[in-house]
Short mmCIF file of C-alpha atoms in Angstrom, two decimals:
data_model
loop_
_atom_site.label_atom_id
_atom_site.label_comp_id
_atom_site.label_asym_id
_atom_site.label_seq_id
_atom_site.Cartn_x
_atom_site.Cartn_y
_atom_site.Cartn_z
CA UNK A 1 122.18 37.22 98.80
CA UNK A 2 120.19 40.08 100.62
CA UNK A 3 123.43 41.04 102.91
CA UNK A 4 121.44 43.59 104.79
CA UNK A 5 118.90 40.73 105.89
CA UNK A 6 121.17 38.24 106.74
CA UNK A 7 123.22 41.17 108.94
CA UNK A 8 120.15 41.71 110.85
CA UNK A 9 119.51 37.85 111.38
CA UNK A 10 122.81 38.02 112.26
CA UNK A 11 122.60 40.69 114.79
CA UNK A 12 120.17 38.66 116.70
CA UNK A 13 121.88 35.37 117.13
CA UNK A 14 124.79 37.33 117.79
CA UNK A 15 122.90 38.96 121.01
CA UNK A 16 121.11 35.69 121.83
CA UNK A 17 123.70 33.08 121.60
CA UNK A 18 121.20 30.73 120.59
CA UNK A 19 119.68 29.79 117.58
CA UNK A 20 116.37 28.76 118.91
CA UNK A 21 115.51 31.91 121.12
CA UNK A 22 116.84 33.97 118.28
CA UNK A 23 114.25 32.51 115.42
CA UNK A 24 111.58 33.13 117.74
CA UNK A 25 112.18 36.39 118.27
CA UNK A 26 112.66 37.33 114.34
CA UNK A 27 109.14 34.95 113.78
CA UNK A 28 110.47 32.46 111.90
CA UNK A 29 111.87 28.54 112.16
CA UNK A 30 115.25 27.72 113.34
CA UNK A 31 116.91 25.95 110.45
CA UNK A 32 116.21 28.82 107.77
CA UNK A 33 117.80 30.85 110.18
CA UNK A 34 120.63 28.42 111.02
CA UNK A 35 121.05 27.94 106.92
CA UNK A 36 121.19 31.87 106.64
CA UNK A 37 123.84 32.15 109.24
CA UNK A 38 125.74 29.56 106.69
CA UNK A 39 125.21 31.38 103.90
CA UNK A 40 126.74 34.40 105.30
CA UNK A 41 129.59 32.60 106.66
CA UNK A 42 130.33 31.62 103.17
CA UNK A 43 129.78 34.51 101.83
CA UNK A 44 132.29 36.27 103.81
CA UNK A 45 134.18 33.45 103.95
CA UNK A 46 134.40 32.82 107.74
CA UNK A 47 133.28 31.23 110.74
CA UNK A 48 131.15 33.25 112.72
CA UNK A 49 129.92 31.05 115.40
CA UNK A 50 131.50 27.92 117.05
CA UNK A 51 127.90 25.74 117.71
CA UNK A 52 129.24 23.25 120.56
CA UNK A 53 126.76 20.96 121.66
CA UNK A 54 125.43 23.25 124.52
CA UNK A 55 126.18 26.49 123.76
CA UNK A 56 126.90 28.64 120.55
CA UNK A 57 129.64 30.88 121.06
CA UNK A 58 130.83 34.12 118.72
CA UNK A 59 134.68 33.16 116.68
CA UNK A 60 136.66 36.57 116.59
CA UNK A 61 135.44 36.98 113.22
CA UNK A 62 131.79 37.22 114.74
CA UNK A 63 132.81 39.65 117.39
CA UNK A 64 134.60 41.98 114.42
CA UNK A 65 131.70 41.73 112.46
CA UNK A 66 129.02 42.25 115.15
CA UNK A 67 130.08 46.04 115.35
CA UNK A 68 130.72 46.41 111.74
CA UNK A 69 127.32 45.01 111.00
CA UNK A 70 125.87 47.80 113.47
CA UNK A 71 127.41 50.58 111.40
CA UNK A 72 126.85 48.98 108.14
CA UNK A 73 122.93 48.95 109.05
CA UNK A 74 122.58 52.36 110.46
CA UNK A 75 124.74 53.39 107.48
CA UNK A 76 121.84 51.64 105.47
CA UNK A 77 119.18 53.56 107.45
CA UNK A 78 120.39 57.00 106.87
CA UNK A 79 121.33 56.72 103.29
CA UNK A 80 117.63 55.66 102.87
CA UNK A 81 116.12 57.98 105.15
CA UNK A 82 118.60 60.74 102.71
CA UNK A 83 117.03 59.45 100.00
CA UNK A 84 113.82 59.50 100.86
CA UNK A 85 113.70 63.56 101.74
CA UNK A 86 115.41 63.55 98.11
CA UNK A 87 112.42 61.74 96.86
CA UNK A 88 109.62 63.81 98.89
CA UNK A 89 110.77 67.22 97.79
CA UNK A 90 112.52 68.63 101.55
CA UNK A 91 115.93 67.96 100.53
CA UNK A 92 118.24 69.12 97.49
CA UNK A 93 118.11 72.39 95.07
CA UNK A 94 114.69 73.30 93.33
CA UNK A 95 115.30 75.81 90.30
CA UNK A 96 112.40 77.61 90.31
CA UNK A 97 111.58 80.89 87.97
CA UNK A 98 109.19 84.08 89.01
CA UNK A 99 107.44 86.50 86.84
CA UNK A 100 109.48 90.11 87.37
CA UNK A 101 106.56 92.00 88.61
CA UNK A 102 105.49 89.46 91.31
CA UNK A 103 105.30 91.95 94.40
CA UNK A 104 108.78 91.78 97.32
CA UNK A 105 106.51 90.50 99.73
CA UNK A 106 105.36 88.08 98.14
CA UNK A 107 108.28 86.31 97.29
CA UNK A 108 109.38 86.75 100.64
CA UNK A 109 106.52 84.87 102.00
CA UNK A 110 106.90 81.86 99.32
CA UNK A 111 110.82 81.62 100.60
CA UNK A 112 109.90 81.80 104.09
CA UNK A 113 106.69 78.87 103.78
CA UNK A 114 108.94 76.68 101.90
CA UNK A 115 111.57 76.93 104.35
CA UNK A 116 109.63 76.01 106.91
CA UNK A 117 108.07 73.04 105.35
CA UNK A 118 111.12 71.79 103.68
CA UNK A 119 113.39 73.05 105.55
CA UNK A 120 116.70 71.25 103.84
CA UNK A 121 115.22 72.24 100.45
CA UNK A 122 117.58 74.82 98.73
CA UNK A 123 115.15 77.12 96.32
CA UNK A 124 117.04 78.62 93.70
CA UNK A 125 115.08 81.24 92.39
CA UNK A 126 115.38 83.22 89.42
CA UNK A 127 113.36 86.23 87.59
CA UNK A 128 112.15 85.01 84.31
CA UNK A 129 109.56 85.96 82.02
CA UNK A 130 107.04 83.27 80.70
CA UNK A 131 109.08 82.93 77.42
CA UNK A 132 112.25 82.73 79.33
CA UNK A 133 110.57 79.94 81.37
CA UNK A 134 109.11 78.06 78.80
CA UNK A 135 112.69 77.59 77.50
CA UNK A 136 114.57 76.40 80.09
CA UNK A 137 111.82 73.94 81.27
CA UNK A 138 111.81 72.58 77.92
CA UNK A 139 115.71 72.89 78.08
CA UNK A 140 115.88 70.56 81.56
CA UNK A 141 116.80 73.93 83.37
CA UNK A 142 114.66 75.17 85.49
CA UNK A 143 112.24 72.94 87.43
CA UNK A 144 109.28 74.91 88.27
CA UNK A 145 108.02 78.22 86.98
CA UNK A 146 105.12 81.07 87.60
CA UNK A 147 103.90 81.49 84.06
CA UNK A 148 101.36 83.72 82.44
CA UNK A 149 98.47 81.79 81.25
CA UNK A 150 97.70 80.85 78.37
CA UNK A 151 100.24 78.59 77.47
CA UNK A 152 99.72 75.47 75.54
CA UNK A 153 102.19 72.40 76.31
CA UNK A 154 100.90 69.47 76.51
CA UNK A 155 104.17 68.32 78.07
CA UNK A 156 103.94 70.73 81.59
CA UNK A 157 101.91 69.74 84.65
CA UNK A 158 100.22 72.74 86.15
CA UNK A 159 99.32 73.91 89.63
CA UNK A 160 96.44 76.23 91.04
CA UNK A 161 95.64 79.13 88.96
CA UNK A 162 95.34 82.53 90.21
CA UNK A 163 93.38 84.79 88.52
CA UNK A 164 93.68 88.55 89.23
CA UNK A 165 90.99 90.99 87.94
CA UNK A 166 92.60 93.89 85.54
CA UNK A 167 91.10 97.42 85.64
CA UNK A 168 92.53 100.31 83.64
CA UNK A 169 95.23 102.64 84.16
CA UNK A 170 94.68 106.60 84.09
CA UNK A 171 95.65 109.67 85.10
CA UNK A 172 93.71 111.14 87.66
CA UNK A 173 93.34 114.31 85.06
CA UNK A 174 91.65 111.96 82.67
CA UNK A 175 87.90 112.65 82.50
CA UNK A 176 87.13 108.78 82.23
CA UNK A 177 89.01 109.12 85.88
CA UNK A 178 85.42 110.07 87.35
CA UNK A 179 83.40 106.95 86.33
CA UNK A 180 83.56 104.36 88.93
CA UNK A 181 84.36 101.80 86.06
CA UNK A 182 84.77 101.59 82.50
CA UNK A 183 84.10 99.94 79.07
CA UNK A 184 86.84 98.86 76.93
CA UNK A 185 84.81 100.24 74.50
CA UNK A 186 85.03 103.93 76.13
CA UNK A 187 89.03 103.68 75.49
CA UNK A 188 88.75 103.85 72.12
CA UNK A 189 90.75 106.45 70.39
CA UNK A 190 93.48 105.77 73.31
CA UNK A 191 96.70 104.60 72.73
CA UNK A 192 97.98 101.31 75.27
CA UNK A 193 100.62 100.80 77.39
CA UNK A 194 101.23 96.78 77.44
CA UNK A 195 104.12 94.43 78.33
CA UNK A 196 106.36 93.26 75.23
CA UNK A 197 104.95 90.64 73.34
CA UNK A 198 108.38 88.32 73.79
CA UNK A 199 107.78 88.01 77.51
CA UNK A 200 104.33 86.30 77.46
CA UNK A 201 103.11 85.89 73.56
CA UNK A 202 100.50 83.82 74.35
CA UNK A 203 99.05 86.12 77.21
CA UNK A 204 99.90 89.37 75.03
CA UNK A 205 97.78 87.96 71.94
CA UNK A 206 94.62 87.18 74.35
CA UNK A 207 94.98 90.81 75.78
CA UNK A 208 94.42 92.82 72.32
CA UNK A 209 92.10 89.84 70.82
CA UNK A 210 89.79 90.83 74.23
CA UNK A 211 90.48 94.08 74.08
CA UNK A 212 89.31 94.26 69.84
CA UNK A 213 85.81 92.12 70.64
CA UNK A 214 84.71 94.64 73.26
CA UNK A 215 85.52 97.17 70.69
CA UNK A 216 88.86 98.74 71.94
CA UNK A 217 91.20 98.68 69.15
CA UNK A 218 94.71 100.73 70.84
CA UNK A 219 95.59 103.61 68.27
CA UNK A 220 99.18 102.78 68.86
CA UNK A 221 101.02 100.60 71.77
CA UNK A 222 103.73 101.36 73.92
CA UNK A 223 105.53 98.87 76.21
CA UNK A 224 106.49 98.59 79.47
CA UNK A 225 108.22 95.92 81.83
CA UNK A 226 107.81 97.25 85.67
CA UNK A 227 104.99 99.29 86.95
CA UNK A 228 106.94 102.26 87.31
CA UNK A 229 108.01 102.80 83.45
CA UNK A 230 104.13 101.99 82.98
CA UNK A 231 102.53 104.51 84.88
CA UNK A 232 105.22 107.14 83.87
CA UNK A 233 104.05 106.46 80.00
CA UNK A 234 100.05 106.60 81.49
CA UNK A 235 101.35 110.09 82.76
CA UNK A 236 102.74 111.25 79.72
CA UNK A 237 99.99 110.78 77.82
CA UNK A 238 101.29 107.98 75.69
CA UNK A 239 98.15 105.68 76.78
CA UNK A 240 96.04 103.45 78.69
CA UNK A 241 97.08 100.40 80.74
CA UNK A 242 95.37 97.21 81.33
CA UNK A 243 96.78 96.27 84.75
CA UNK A 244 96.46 94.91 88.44
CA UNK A 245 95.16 97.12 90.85
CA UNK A 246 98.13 96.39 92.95
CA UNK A 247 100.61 97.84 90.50
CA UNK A 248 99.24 101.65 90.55
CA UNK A 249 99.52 101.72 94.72
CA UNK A 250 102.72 103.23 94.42
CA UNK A 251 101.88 106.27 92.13
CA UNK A 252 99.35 108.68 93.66
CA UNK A 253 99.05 110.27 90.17
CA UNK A 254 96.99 107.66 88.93
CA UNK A 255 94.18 105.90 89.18
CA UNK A 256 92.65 102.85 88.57
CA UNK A 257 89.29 101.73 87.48
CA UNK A 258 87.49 98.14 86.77
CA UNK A 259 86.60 97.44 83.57
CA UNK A 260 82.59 96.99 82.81
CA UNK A 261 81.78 93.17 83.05
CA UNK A 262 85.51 91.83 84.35
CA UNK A 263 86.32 90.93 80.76
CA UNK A 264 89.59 90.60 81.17
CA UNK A 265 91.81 88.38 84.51
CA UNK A 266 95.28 87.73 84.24
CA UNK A 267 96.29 83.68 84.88
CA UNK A 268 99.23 83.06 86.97
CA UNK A 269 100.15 79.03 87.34
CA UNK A 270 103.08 77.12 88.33
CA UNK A 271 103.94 75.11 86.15
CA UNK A 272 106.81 71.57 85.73
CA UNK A 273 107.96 68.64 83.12
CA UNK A 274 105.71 65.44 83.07
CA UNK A 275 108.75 63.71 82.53
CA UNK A 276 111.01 63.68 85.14
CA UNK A 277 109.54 66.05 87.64
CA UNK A 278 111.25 67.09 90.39
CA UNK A 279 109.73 66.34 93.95
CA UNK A 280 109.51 69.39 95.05
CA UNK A 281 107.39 71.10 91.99
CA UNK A 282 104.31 70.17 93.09
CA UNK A 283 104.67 71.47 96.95
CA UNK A 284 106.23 75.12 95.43
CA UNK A 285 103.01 75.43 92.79
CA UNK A 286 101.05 74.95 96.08
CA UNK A 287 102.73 76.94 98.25
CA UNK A 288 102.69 80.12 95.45
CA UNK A 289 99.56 79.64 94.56
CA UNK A 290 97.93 80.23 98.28
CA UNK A 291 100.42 83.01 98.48
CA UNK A 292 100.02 84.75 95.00
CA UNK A 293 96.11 84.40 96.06
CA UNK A 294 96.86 86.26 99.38
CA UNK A 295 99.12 88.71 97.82
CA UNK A 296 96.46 90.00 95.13
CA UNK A 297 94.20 90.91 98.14
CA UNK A 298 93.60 94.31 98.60
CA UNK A 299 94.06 95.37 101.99
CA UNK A 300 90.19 95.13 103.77
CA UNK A 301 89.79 98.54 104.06
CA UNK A 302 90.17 99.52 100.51
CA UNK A 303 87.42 96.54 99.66
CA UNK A 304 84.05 97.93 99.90
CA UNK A 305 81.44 95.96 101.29
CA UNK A 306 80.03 93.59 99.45
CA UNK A 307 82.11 94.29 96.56
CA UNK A 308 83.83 91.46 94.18
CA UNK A 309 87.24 89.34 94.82
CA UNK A 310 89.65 91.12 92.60
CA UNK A 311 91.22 87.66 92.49
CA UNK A 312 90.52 84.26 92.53
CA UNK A 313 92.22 80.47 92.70
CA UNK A 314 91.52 77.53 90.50
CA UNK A 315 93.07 74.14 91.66
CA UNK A 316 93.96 71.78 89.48
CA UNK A 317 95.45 68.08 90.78
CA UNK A 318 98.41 67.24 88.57
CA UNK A 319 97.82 63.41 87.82
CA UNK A 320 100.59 61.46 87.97
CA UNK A 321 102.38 63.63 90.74
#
């Protein structure tokens, strides 16, 4: 028996006091109703009405249950309406992993937009590197991550892409400082200052292959995980870097440059399970991608006039989301 249906028959007759009116009103013939009102009595095991001849009348079992039916029902209401911000993604905890370098303000704004559109939605996030990602998602332990493209899993859904134009890094002493942009080809004999392989292989592999076919082979490599370590090794000498413009702004003794022909844009996706998603994946690769998009913006007076995006956005709809 559907007890929540027969409660809200229920309900009505109870307010009516008369079969009749009260089938009209829920759209439907009097003796289903009447034979619902029976099956409820028997399934509770009561009389709920006394049905004299002229008048129908509520038992005290009928009064008790009238306002227990009322709480029982909005009880009903709220645990679906619960579950249904569960379901949509505005209620619960997302676990949800960030490159290291992505800039303060950025993740400030993807906090502050997701609170405001799910506000109820608890975002526990956590600074990962691809690899570190990869692993928990696989691991059911983390629900959503910013990954370095490429990275091939057949098993992950993945949100807009934002590509971000690389340049080099130099010192503003270097004499390749004075082109307004240079070949990959016119670092050779330069050592390169790169992230370590373990945090993005995939992305770290695609780097140097680029870097070899436009006929840049690094004498040696160095590595570096934050932008500060990275232009302190540029500054000592100890190489090249292949980097957003964004991450030399804080260093005034270096420069960057683009690189002849854009040959090289680093991929930035969120990323989540096929199986089993959680709700709120898809709304957080969204949300970061518009905001990783507006965060690799140059401010519009260092953009010359007519000059390139340094950055762009590829969506992608997740089928099956």
């Amino acid at each position: 028996m559907d007890l929540s249906k027969h409660l809200r028959y229920f309900l009505v007759v109870a307010e009516e006091l008369h079969f009749s009116r009260a089938a009209a009103i829920l759209g439907m013939a009097q003796p289903p109703l009447s034979q619902a009102m029976r099956r409820l009595e028997d399934e509770l095991g009561v009389t709920l009405f006394d049905r004299l001849p002229r008048e129908t009348a509520l038992t005290a079992a009928g009064h008790a249950l009238r306002d227990e039916a009322r709480e029982f029902l909005a009880a009903e209401q709220r645990m679906r309406t619960l579950m249904s911000t569960i379901r949509d993604g505005t209620l619960g905890t997302l676990r949800a992993g960030v490159p290291p370098e992505t800039p303060a303000a950025a993740l400030g704004e993807l906090l502050r937009r997701l609170a405001e559109q799910a506000p109820g939605l608890d975002v526990d996030l956590q600074e990962l590197t691809t690899a570190e990602q990869l692993e928990l998602l696989a691991a059911a332990r983390l629900d959503v991550g910013l990954v370095h493209q490429p990275v091939d899993d057949v098993d992950l859904h993945t949100g807009p892409v934002v590509r971000t134009r690389l340049g080099v890094v130099l010192s503003r002493t270097s004499p390749l400082a004075r082109s307004s942009e240079v070949a990959l080809a016119d670092l050779a004999g330069h050592g390169l200052v790169v992230f370590p392989r373990a945090t993005a292989p995939a992305w770290h592999d695609h780097l140097l292959a680029v870097c070899r076919e436009h006929g840049f082979t690094p004498s040696r490599v160095r590595h570096a995980r934050n932008p500060e370590f990275l232009c302190g090794l540029v500054l000592a000498g100890q190489g090249v870097a292949l980097e957003r413009e964004s991450a030399t702004r804080r260093e005034p003794r270096v420069t960057w440059r683009p690189l002849t022909g854009d040959p090289l844009w680093q991929q930035v996706t969120a990323v989540w399970p096929r199986r089993s998603p959680h709700p709120a994946a898809q709304r957080f690769a969204t949300v970061a991608g518009e905001v990783l998009a507006g965060a690799g913006a140059p401010p519009a007076t260092e953009r010359a006039a007519g000059a390139p995006a340094p950055w762009s956005v590829v969506f992608h709809t997740a089928p099956g989301v």
